[in-house]
CSV table of C-alpha atoms in Angstrom, one decimal:
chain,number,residue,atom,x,y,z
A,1,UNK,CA,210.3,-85.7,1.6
A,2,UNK,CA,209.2,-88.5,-0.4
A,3,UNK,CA,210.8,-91.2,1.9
A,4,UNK,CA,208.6,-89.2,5.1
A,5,UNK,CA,205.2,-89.9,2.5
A,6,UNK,CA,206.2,-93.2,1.8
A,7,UNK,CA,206.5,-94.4,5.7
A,8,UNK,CA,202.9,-92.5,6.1
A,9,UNK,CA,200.8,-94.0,3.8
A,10,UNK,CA,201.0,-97.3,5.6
A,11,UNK,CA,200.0,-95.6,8.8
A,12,UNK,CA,197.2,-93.9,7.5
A,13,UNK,CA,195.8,-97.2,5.6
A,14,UNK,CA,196.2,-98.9,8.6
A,15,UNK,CA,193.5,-97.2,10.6
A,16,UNK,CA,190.6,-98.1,11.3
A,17,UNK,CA,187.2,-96.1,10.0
A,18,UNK,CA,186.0,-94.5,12.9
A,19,UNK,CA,182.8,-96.6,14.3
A,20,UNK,CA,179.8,-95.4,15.4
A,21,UNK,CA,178.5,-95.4,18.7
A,22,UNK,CA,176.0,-98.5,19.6
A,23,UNK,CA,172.8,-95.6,20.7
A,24,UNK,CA,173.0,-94.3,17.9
A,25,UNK,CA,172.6,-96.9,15.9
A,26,UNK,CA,170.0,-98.2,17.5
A,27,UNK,CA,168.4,-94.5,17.5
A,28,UNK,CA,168.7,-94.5,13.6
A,29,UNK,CA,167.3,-98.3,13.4
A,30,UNK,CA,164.1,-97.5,15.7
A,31,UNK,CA,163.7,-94.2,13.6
A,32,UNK,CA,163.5,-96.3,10.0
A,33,UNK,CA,161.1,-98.4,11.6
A,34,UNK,CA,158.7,-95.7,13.1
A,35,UNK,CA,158.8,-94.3,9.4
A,36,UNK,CA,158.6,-97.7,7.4
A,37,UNK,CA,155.2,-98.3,10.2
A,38,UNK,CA,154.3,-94.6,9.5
A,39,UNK,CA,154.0,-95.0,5.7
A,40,UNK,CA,152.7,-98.7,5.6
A,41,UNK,CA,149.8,-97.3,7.7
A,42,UNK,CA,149.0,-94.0,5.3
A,43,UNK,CA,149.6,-96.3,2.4
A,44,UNK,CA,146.9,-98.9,3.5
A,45,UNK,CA,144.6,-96.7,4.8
A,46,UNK,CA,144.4,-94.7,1.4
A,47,UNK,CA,143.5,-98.1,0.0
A,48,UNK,CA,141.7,-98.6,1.8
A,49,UNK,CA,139.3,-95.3,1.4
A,50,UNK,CA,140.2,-95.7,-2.5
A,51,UNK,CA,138.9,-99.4,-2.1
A,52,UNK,CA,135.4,-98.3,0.0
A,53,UNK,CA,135.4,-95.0,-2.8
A,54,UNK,CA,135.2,-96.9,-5.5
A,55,UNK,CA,132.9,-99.6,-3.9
A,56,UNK,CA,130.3,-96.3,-3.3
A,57,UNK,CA,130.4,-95.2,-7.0
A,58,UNK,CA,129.4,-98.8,-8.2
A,59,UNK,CA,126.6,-99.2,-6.0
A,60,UNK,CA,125.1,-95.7,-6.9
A,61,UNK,CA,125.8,-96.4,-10.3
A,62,UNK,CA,123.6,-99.5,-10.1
A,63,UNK,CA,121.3,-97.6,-8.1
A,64,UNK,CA,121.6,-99.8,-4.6
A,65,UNK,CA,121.8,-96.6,-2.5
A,66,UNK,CA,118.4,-94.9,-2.4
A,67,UNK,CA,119.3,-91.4,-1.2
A,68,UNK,CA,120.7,-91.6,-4.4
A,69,UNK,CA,118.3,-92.1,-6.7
A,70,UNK,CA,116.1,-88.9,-6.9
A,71,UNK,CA,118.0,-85.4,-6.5
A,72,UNK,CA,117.0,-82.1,-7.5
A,73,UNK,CA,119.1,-80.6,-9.9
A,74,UNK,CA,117.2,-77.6,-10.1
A,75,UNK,CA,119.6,-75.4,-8.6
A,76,UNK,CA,122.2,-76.7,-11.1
A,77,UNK,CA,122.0,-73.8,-14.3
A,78,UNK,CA,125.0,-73.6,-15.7
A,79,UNK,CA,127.6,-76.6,-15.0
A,80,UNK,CA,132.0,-76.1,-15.7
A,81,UNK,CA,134.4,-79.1,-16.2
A,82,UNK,CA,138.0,-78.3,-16.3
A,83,UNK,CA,140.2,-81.0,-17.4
A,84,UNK,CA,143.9,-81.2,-17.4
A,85,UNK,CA,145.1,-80.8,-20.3
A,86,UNK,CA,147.3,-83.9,-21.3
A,87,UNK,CA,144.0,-85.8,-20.5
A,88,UNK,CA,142.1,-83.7,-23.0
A,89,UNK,CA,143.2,-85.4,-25.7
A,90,UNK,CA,141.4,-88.3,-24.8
A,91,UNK,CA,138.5,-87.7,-27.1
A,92,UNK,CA,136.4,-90.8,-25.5
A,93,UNK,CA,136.6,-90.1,-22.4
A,94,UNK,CA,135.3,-87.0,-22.9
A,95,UNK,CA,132.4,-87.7,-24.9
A,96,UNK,CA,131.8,-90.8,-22.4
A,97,UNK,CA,131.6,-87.8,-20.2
A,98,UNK,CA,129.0,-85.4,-21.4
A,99,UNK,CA,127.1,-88.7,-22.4
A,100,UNK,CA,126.7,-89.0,-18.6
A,101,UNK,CA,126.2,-85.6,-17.4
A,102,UNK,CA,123.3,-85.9,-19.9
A,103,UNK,CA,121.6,-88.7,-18.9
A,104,UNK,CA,121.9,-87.1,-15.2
A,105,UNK,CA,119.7,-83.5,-16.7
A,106,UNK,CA,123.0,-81.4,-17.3
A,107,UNK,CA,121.5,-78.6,-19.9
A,108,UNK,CA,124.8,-76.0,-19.8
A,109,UNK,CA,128.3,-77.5,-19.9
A,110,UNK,CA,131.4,-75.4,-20.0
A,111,UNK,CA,134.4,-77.3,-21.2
A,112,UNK,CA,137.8,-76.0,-20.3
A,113,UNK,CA,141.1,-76.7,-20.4
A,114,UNK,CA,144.5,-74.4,-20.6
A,115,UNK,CA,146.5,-75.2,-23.8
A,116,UNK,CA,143.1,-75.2,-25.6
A,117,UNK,CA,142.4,-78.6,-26.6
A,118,UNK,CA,139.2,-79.2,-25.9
A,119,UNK,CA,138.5,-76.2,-28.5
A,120,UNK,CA,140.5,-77.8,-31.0
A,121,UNK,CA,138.4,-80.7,-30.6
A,122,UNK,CA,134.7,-80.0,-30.4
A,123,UNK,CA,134.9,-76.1,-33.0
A,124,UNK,CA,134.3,-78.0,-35.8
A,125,UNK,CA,131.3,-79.4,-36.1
A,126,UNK,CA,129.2,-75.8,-35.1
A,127,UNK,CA,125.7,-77.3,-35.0
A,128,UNK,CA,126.7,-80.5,-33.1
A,129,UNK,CA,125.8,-84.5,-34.0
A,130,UNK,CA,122.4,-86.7,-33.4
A,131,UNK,CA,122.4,-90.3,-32.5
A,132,UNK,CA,119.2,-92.7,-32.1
A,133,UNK,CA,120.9,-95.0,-29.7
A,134,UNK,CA,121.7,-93.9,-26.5
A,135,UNK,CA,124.6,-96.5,-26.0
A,136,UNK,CA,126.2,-94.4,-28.5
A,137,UNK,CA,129.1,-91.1,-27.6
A,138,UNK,CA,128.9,-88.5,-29.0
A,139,UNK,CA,131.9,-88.1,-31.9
A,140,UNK,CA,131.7,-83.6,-31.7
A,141,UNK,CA,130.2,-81.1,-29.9
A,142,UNK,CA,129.6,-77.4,-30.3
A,143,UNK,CA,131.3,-74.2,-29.3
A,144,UNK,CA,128.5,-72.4,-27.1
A,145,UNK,CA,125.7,-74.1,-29.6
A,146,UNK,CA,122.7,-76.2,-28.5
A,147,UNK,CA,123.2,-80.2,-29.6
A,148,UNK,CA,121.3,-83.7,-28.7
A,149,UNK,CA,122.9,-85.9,-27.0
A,150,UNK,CA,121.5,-89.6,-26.1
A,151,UNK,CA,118.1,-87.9,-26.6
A,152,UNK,CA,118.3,-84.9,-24.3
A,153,UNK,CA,119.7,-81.6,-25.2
A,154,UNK,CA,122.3,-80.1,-24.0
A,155,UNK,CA,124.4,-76.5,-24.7
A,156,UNK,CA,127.9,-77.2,-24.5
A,157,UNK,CA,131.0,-74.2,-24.4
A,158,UNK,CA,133.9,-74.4,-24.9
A,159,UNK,CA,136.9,-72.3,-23.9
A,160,UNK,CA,140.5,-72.1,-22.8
A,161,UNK,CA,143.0,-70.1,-21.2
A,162,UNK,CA,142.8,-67.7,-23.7
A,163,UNK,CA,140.0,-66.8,-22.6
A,164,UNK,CA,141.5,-66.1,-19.4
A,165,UNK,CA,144.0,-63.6,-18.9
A,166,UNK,CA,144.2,-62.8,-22.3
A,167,UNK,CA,140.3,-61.9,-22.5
A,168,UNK,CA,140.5,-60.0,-19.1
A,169,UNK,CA,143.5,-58.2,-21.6
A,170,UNK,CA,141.3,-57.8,-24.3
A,171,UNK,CA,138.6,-56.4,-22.6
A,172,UNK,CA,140.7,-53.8,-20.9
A,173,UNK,CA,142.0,-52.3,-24.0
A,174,UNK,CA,138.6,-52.0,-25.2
A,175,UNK,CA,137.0,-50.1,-22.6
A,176,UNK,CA,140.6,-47.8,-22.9
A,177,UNK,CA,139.6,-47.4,-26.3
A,178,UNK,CA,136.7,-46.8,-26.2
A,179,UNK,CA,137.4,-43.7,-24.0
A,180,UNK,CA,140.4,-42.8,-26.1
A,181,UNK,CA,138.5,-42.7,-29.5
A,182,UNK,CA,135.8,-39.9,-28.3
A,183,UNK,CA,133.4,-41.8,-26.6
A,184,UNK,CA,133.4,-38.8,-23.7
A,185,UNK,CA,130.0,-39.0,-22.7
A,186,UNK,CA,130.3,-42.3,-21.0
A,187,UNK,CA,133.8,-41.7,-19.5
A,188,UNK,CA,133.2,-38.5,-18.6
A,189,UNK,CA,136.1,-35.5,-18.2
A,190,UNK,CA,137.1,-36.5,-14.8
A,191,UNK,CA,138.6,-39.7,-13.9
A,192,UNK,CA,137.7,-42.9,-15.3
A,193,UNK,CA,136.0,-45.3,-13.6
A,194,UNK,CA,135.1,-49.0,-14.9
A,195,UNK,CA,132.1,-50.7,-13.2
A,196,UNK,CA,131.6,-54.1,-13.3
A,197,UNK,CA,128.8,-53.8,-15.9
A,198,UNK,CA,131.5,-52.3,-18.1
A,199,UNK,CA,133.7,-54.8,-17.6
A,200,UNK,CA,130.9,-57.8,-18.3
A,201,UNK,CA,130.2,-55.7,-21.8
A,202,UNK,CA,133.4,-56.0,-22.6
A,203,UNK,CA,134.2,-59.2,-21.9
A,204,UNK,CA,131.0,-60.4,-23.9
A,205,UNK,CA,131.4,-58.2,-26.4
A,206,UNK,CA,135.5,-59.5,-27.5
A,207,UNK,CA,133.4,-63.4,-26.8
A,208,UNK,CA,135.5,-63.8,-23.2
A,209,UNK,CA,131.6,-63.4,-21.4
A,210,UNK,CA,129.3,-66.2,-20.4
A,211,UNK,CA,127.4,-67.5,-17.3
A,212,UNK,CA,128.8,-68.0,-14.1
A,213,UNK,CA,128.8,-72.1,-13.6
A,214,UNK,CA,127.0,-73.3,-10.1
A,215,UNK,CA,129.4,-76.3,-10.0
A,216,UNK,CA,133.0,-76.8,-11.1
A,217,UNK,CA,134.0,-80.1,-11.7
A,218,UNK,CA,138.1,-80.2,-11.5
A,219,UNK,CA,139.4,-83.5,-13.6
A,220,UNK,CA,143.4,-83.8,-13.2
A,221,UNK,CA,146.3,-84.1,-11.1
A,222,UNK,CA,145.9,-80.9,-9.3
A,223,UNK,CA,143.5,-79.9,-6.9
A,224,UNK,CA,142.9,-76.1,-8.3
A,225,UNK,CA,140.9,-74.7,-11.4
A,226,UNK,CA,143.8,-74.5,-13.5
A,227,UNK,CA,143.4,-71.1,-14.7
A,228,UNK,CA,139.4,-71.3,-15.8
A,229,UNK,CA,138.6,-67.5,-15.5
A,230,UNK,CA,137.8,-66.2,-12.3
A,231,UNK,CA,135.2,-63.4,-12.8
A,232,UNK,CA,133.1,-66.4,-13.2
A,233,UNK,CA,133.7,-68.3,-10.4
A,234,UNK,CA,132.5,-65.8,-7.4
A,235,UNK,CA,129.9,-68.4,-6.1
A,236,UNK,CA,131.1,-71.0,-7.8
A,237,UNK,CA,131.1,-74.5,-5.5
A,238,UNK,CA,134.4,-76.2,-6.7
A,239,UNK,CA,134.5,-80.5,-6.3
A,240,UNK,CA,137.6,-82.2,-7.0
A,241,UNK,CA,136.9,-85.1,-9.2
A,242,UNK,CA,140.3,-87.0,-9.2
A,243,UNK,CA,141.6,-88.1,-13.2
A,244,UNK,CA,139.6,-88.7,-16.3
A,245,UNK,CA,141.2,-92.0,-17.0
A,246,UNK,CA,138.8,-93.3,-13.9
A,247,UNK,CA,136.2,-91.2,-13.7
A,248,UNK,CA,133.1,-93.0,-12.9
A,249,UNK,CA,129.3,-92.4,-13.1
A,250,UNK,CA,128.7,-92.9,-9.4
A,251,UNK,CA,131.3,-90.4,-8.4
A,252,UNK,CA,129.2,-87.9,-10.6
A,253,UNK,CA,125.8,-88.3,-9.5
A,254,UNK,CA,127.3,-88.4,-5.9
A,255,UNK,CA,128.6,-85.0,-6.6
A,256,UNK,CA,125.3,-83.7,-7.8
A,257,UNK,CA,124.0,-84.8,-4.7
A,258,UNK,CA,126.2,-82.8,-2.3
A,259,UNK,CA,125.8,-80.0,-4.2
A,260,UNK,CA,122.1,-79.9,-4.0
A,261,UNK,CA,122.5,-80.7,-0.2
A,262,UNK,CA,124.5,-77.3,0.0
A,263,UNK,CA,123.2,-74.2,1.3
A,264,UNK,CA,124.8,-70.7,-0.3
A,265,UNK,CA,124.3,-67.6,1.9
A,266,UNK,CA,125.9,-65.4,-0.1
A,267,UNK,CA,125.0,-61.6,0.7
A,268,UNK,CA,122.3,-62.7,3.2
A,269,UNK,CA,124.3,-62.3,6.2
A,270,UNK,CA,125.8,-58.8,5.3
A,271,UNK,CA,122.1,-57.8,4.5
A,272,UNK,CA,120.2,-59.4,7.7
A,273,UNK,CA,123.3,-57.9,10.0
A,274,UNK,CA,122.3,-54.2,8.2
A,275,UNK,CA,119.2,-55.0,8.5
A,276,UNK,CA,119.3,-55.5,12.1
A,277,UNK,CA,121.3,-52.5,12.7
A,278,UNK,CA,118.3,-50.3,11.3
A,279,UNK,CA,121.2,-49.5,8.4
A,280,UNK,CA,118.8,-50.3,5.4
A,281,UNK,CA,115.3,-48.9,6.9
């Protein structure tokens, strides 16, 4: 048996690997090359659009485009930032900015992020900071208090994802107590039912309630709202603002402009289609 292995090995290092077929090789070449063309062409074209982006934003923030200039912000209440979290720690950036968003007209900010840093951050100082110069950031801000900020003021709130599905939580066992601890007359014998109202009460009530932002300004990786909650985003126009770490003016003040070019129709359709259908006279 050993003598029969012996006189095989040297047969079987004798062969020769088993060569592949000239097509195919030439399939597989042609293929790498489509692809290698394929991602060279993506990858200069997005620096292209990065390179004409960034181009935009340093005009308008010099003020070289006109249609940039003057915008109405009038629709603009109630504005929500939501940053990504390992970015919220850097403090300058942040005040950089609501420094910005200030000098645009911003009155309401809403300042989220999930792991609560933000919170951390700006909860101490309750009655905010004043500066003369306007060059200057602002070092704290306030949780849901009024401040002045480079010489405008500005109501800044702050809040995180436990304010999220843990207040929507919170506010459940509320109304549930509420029922359970004698308050009949409102619950009634029969089922319970929970209107919105109820749940807004609630919510306000445990400190989880506050206005529903016009505009949502996403700052981080991902292209989502990272958890802000969403009872108060039902018209809520979402922008994707790319990372903090290059956030520019321009990109800002171009994002207030498309929002105040947009046109909300929420609830006028339903009610001019009823309308029309003699449902409502």
């Amino acid at each position: 048996m050993a003598a029969f292995v012996a006189n095989e090995i040297p047969l079987f290092m004798n062969q020769s690997p088993p060569h592949m077929s000239r097509p195919s090789v030439i399939i597989k070449l042609i293929l790498g090359l489509l692809w290698f063309i394929v991602h060279l062409a993506i990858s200069l074209f997005s620096l292209w659009f990065d390179l004409i982006y960034s181009i935009e934003c340093y005009l308008i923030s010099f003020g070289l485009i006109p249609k940039y200039r003057k915008f109405q912000l009038d629709r603009l209440k109630h504005l929500a930032v939501v940053v990504d979290s390992r970015e919220a720690k850097n403090v300058a950036k942040i005040n950089q900015l609501l420094c910005w968003l200030s000098n645009v007209g911003v009155k309401y900010v809403c300042l989220y992020d999930i792991d609560g840093v933000l919170k951390k951050t700006f909860a101490p100082a309750m009655n905010g900071s004043r500066y003369g110069n306007s060059g200057k950031y602002l070092d704290v801000g306030a949780n849901t208090k009024a401040l002045t900020c480079c010489h405008k003021e500005m109501t800044i709130e702050c809040i995180s994802g436990s304010d999220g599905k843990d207040g929507i939580a919170k506010a459940a066992s509320l109304l549930c107590s509420t029922c359970v601890n004698g308050n009949r007359n409102t619950c009634g014998n029969g089922e319970i039912v929970f209107t919105e109202a109820d749940m807004s009460g609630a919510l306000k009530a445990i400190g989880c309630g506050g206005p529903e932002p016009d505009l949502l300004l996403v700052y981080g990786p991902a292209r989502c709202h990272l958890g802000f909650p969403a009872w108060r985003l039902r018209y809520t126009e979402i922008m994707h603002m790319g990372p903090l770490n290059s956030m520019k003016y321009g990109a800002i003040v171009k994002a207030f402009y498309k929002f105040s070019k947009k046109y909300q129709n929420f609830g006028k359709f339903v009610f001019s289609f009823l309308e029309n259908r003699n449902i409502l006279q």
